[in-house]
XYZ file of N, CA and C in Angstrom:
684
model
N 7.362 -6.417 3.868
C 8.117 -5.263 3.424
C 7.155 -4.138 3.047
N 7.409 -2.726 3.337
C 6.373 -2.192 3.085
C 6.581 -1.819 1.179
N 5.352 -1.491 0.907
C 5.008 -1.258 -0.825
C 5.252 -0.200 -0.775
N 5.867 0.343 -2.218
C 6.141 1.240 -2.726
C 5.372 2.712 -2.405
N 4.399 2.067 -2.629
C 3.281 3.335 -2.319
C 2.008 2.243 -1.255
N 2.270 3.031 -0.132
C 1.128 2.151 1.115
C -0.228 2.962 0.612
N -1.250 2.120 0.469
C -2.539 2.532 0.508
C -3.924 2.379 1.443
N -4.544 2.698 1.711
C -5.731 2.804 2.592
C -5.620 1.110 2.838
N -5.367 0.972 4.069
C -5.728 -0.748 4.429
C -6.765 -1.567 3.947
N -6.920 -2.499 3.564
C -5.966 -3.510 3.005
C -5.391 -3.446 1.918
N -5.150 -2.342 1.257
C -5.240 -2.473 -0.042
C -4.004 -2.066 -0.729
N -3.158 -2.274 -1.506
C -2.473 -1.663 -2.063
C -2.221 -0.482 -2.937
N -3.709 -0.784 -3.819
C -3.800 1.011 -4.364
C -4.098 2.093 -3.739
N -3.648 3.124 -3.849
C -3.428 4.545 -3.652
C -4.905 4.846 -3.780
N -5.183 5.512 -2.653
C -6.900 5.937 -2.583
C -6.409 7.734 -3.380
N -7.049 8.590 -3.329
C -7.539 9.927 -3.506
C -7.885 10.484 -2.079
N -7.752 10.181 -0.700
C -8.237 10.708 0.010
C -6.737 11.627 0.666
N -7.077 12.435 1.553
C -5.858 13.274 2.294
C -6.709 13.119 3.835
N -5.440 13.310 4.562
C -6.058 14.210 6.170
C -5.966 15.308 6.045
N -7.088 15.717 6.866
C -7.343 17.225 6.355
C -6.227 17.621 8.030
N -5.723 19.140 7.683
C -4.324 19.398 8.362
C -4.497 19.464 9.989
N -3.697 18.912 10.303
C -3.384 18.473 12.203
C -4.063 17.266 12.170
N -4.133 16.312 11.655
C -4.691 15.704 12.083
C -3.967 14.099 11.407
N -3.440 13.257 12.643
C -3.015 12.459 12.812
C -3.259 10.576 12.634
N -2.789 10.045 11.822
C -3.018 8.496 11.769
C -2.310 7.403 11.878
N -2.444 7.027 12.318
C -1.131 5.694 12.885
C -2.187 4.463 12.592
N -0.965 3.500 11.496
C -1.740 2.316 10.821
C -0.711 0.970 11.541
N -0.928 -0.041 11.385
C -0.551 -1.385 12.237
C -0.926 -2.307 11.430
N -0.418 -3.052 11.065
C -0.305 -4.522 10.779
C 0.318 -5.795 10.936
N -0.589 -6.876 11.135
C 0.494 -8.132 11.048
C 0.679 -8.767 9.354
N 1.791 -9.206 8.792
C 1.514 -9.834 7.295
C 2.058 -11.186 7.507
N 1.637 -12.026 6.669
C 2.280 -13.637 6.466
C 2.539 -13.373 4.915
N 3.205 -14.147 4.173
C 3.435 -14.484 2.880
C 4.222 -16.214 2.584
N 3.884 -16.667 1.736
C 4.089 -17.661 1.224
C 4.450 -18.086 0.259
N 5.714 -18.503 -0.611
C 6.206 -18.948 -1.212
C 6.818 -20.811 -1.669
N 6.125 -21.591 -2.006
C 6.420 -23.231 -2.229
C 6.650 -22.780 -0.594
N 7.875 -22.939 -0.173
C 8.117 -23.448 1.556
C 8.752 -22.549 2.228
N 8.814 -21.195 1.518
C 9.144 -19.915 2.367
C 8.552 -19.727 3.174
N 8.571 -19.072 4.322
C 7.671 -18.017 4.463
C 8.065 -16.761 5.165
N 7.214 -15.817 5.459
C 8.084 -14.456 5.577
C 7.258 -13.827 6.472
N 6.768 -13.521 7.606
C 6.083 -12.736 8.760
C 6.800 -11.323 8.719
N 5.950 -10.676 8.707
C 5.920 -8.995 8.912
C 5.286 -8.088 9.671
N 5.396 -7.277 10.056
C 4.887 -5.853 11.214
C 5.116 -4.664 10.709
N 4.217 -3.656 9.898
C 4.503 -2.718 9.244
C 3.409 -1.595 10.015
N 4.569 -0.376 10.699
C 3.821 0.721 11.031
C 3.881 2.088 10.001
N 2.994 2.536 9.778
C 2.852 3.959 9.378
C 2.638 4.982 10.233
N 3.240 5.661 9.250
C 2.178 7.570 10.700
C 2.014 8.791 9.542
N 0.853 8.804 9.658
C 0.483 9.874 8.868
C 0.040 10.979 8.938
N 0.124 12.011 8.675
C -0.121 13.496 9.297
C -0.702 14.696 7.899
N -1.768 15.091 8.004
C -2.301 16.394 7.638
C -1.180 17.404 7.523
N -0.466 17.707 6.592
C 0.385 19.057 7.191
C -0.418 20.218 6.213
N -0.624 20.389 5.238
C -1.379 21.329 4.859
C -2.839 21.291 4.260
N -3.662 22.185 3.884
C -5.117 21.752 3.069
C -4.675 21.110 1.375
N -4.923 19.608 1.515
C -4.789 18.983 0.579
C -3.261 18.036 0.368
N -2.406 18.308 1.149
C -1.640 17.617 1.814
C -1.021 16.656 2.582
N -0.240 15.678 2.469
C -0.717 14.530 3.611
C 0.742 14.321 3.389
N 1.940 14.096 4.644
C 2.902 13.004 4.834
C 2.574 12.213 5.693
N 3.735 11.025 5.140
C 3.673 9.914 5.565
C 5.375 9.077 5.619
N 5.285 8.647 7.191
C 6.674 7.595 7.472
C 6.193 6.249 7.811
N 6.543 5.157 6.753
C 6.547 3.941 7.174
C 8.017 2.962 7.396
N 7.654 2.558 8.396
C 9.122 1.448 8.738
C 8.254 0.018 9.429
N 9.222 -1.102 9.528
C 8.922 -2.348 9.724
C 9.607 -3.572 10.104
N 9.586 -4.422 10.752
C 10.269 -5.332 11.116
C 9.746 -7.144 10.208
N 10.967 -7.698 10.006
C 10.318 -9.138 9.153
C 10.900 -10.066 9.482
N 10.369 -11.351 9.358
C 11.021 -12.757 10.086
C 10.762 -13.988 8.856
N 12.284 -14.371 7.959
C 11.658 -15.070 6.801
C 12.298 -16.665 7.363
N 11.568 -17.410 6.903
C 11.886 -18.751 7.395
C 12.098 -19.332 6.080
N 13.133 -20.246 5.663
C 13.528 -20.890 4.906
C 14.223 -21.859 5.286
N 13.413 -23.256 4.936
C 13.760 -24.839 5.141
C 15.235 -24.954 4.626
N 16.207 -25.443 5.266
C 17.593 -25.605 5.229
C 18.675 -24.462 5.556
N 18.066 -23.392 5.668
C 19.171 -22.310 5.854
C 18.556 -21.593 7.017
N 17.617 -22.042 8.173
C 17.223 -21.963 8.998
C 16.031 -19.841 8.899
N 15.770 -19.142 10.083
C 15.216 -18.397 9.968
C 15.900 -16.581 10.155
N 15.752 -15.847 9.590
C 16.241 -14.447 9.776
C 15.211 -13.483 10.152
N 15.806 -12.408 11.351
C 14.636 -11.507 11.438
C 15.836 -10.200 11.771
N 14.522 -8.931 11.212
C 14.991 -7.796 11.949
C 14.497 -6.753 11.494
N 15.174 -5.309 10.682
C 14.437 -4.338 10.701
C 13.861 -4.690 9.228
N 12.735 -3.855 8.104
C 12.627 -4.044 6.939
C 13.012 -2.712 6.283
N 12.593 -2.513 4.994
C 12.832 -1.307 4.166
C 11.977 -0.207 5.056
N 12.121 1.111 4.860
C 11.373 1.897 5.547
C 10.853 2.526 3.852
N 10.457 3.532 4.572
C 9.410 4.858 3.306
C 8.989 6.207 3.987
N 9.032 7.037 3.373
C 9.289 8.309 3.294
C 8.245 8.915 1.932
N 7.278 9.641 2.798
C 6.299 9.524 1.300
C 4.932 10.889 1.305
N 4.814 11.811 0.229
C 3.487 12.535 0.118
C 2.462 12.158 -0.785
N 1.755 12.869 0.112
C -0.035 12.964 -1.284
C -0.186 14.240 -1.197
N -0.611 14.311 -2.367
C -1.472 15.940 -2.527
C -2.588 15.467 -3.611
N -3.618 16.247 -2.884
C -4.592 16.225 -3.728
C -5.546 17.042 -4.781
N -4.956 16.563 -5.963
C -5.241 17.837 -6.941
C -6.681 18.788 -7.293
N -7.468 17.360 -7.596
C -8.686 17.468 -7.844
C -9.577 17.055 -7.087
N -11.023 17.262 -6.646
C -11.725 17.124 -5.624
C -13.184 16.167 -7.137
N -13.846 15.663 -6.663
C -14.751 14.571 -7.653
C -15.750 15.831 -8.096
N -15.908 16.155 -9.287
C -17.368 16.516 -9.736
C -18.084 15.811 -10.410
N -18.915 16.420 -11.066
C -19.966 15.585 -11.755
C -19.644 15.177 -13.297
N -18.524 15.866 -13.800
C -17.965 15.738 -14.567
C -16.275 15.255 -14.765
N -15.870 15.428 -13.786
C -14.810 14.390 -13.531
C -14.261 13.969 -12.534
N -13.217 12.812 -12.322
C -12.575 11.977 -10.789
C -12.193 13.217 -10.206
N -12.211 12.485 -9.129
C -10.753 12.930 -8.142
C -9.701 12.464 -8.793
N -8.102 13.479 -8.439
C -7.108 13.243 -8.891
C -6.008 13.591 -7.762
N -5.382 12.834 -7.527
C -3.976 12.597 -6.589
C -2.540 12.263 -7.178
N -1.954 13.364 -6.376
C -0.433 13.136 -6.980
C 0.321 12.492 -5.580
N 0.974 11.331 -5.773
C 2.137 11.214 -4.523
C 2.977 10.846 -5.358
N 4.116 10.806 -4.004
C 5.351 10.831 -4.562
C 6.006 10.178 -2.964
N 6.991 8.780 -3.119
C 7.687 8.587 -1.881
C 8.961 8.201 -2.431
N 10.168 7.967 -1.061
C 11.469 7.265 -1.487
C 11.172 6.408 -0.984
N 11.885 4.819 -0.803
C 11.608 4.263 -0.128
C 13.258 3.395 0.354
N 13.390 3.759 1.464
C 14.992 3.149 1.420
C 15.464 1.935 2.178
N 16.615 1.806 1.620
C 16.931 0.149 1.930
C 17.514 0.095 3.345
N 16.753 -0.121 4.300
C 16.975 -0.404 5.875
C 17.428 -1.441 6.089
N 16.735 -2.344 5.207
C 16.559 -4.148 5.589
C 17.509 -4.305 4.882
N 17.954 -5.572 5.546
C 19.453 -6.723 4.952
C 19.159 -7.502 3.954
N 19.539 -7.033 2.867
C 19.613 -7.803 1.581
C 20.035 -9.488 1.888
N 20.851 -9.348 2.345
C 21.802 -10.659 1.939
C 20.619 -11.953 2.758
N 20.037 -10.873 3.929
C 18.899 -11.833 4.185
C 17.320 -11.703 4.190
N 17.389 -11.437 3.462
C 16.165 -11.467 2.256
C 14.911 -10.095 3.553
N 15.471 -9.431 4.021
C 14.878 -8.954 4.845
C 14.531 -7.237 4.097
N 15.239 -7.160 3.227
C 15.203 -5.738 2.379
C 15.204 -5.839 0.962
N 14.944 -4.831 -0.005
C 15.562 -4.972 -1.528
C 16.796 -4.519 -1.639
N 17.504 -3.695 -0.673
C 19.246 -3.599 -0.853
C 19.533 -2.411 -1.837
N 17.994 -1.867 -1.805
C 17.882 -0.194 -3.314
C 17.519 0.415 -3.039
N 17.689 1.633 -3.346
C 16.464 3.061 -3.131
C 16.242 3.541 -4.598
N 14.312 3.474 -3.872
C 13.684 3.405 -5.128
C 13.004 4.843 -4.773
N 12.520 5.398 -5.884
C 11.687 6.706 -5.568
C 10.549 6.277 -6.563
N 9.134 6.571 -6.346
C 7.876 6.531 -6.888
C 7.543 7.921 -7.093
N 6.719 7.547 -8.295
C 6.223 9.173 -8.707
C 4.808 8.189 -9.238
N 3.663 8.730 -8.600
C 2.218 8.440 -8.349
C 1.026 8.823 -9.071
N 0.180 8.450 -9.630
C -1.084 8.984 -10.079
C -2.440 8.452 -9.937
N -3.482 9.069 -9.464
C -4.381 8.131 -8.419
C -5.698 9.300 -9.033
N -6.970 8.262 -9.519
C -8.031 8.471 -9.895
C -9.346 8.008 -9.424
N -10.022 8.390 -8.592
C -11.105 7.624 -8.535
C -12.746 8.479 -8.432
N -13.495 7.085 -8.475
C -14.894 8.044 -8.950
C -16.044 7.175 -8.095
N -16.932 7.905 -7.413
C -17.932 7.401 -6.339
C -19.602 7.160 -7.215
N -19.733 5.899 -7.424
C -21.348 6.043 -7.646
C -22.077 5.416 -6.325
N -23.150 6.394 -5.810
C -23.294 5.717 -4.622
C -22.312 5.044 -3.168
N -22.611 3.646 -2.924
C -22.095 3.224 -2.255
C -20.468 2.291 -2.659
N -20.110 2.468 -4.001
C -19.597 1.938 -4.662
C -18.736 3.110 -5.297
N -17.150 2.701 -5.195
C -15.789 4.126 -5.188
C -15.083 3.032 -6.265
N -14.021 3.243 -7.750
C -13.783 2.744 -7.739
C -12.555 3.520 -8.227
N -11.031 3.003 -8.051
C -9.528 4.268 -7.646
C -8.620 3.419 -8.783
N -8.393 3.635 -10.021
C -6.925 3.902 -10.567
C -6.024 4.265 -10.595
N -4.769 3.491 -10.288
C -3.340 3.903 -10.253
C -2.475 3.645 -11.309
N -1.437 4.489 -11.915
C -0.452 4.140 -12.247
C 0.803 5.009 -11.908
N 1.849 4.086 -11.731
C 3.246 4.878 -11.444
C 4.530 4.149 -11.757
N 5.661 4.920 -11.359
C 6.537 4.432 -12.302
C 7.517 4.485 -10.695
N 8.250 3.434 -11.159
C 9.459 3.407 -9.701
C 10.977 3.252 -10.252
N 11.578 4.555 -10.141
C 13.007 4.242 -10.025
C 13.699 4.153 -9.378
N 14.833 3.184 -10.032
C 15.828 2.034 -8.739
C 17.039 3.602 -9.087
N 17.443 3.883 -8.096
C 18.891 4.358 -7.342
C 20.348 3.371 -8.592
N 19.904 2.297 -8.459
C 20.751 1.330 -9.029
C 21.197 1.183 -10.383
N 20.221 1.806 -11.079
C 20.102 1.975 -12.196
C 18.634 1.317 -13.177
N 18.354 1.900 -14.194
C 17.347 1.729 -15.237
C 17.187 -0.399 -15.073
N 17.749 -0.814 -14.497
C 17.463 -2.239 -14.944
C 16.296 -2.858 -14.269
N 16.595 -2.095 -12.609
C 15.815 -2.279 -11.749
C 14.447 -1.372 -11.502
N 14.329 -0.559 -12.651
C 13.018 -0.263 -12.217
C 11.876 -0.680 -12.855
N 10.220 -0.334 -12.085
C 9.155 -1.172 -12.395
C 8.010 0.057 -12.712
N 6.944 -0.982 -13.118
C 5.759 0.595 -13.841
C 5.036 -0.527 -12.751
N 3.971 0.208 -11.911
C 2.279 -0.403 -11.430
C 1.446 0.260 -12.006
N 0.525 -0.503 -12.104
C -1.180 -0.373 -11.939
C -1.904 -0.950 -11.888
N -2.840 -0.234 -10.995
C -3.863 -0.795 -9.868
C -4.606 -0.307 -10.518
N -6.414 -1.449 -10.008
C -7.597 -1.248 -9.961
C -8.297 -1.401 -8.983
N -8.658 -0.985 -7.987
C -9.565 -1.163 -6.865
C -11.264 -1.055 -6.920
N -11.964 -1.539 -5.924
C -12.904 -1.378 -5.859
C -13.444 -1.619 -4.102
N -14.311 -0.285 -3.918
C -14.777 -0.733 -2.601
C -16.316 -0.649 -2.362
N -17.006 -1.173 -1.688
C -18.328 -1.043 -1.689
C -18.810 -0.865 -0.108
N -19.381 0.082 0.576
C -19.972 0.459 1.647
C -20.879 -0.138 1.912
N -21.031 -1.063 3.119
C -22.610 -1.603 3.791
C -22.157 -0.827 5.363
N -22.832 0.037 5.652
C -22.627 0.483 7.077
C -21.909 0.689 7.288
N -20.942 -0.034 8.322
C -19.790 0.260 8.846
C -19.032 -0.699 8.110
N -19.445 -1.441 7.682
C -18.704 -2.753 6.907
C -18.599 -1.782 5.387
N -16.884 -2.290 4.692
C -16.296 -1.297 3.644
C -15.821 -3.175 2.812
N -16.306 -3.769 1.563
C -15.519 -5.010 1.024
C -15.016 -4.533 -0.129
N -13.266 -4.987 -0.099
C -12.597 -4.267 -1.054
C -12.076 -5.609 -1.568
N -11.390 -4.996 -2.826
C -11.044 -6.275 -3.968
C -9.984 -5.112 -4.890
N -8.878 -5.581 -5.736
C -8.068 -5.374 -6.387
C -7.706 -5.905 -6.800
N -6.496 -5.164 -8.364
C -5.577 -6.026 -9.039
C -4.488 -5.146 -9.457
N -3.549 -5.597 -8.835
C -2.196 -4.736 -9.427
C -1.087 -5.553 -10.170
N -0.897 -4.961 -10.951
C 0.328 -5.162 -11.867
C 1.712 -4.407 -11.823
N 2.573 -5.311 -11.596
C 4.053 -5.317 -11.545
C 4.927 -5.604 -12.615
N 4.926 -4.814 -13.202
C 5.779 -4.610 -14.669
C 7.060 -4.311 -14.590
N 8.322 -5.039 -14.952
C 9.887 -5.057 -14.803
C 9.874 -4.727 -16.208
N 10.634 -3.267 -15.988
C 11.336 -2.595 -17.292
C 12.506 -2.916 -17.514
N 13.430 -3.486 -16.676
C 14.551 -4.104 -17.405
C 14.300 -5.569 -16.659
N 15.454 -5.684 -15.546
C 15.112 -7.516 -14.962
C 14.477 -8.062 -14.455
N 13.555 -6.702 -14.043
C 12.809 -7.484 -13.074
C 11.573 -8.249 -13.635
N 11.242 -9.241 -12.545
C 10.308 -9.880 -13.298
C 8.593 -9.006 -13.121
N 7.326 -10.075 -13.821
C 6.500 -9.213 -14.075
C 5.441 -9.955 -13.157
N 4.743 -9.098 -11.946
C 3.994 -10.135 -11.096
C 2.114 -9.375 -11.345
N 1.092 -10.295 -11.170
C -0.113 -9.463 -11.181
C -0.380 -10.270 -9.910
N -1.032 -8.902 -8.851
C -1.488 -9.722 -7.731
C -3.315 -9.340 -7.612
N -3.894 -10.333 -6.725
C -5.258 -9.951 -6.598
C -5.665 -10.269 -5.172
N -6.409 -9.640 -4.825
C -6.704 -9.114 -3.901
C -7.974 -9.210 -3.355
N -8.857 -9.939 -1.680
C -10.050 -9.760 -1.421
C -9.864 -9.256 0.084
N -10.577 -8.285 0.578
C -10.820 -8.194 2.102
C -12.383 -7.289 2.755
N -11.829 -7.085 3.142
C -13.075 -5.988 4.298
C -12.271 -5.548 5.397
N -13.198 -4.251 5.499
C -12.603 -3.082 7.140
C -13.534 -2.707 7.765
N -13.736 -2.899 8.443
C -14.890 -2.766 9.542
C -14.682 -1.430 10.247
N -15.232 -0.596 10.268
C -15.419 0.729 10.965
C -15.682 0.571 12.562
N -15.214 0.722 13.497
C -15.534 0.122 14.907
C -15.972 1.407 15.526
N -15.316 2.600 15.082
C -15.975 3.953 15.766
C -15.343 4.961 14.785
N -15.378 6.020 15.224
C -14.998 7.336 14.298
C -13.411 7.391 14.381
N -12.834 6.886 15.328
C -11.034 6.903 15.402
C -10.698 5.598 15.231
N -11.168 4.074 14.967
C -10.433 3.128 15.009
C -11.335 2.398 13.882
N -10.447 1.530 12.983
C -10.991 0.777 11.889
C -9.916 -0.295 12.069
N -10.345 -1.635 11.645
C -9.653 -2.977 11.362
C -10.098 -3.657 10.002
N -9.343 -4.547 9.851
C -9.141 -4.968 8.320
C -8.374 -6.087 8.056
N -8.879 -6.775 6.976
C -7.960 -7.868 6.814
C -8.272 -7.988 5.120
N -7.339 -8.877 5.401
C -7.432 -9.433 3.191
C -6.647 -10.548 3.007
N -6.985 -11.288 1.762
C -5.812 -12.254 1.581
C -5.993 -12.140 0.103
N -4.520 -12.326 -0.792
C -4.220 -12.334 -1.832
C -3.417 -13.423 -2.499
N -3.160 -13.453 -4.031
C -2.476 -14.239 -4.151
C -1.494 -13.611 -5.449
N -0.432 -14.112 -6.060
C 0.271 -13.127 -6.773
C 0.624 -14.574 -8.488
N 0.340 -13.861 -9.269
C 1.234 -14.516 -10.041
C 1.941 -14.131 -10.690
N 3.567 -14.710 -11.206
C 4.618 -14.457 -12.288
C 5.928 -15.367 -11.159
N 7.167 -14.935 -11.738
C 8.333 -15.859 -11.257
C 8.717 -14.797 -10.343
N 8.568 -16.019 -9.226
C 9.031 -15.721 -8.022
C 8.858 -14.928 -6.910
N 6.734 -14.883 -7.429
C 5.430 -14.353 -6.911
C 5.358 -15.469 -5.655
N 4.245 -14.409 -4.460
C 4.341 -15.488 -3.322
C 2.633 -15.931 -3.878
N 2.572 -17.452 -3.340
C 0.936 -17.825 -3.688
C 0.166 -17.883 -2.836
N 0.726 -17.060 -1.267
C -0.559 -16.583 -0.453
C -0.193 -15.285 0.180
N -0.720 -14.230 0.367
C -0.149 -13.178 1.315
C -1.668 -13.055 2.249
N -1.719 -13.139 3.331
C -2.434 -12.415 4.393
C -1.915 -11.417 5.713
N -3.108 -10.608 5.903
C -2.543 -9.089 6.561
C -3.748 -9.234 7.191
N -3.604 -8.645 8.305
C -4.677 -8.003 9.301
C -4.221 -6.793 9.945
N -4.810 -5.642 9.808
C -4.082 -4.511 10.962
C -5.380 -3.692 11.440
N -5.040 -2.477 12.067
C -5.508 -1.405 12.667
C -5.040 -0.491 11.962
N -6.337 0.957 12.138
C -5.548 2.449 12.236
C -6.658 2.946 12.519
N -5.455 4.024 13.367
C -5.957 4.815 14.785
C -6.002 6.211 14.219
N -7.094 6.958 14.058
C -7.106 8.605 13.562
C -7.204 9.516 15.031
N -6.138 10.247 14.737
C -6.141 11.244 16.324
C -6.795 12.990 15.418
């Protein structure tokens, strides 16, 4: 399913970066997830576009296939997203970079089979990060409200970290999933790497694991993205 707020592959937190304007990105992934004897296969595309200096939209949609022992398997479309960045602040020597986004994200996918959340949620974003050397490291927090009402909505925040060897980028995180009314409260963590293959194409993978009720205890992703 895609996240609330999609971030620079693999990762879930919200980087500070923009496309600078005309200029085009299309991201790809395969996901697995795991639950005791669930499991849930996913295909999540993005497209992202430069529209002004400091500016960036973004449309993600997706397709999912969940398998569950006794009630056999479901597939089809997932939640989509609808989503900006702007970028406020540029890094000095005296303080981060600072990023504002903001997405909806709406209920495409079939609730009843576990293929959607069945809500529209809107995120309102805040994204910090600071470069020493070869080593970036990006704070998030944001707040998500459910359409549905105050029960269903959640606060995140993320900590990332990435470290540059060449073309090789190894990233690591931890985000927190905080339920302000029912929902429950999950912290997930996070290891991967993205390999730089040329100036328009990068690949990536990660695997994570999540804990709280009714957290999955493996997620792995591998994708692409293509900069035009």
């Amino acid at each position: 399913m895609p996240a609330a707020v999609e971030a620079v592959r693999p990762l879930d937190t919200e980087d500070t970066e923009v496309l600078d304007p005309g200029t085009t990105e299309f991201e790809t992934s395969l996901d697995l997830a795991r639950r005791h004897s669930d499991s849930t296969f996913g295909s999540r595309m993005v497209v992202s576009h430069g529209v002004l200096p400091r500016l960036e939209a973004r449309v993600e949609a997706g397709v999912a296939a969940v398998d569950r022992p006794g009630t056999g398997a479901s597939a089809g479309a997932g939640d989509s997203l609808v989503g900006f960045k702007y970028r406020l602040l540029d890094e000095s020597p005296r303080a981060p970079a600072v990023l504002l986004a903001a997405a909806v994200r709406l209920p495409t996918g079939d609730e009843d089979r576990q293929l959607g959340e069945g809500d529209t949620e809107v995120v309102a974003l805040i994204a910090l990060s600071r470069a020493w050397g070869p080593l970036t490291l990006t704070a998030n927090a944001a707040y998500v409200w459910s359409v549905a009402g105050r029960a269903g909505d959640t606060v995140l925040a993320a900590l990332a970290a990435e470290y540059r060897l060449a073309r090789w980028t190894l990233v690591g995180e931890l985000v927190g999933i905080l339920g302000v009314g029912d929902q429950p409260n999950h912290v997930v963590s996070r290891l991967g790497a993205a390999w730089q293959v040329s100036r328009h194409v990068r690949l990536d993978g990660a695997a994570a694991t999540a804990v709280g009720r009714g957290s999955h205890d493996l997620i792995v992703t591998l994708g692409a993205t293509f900069r035009f």
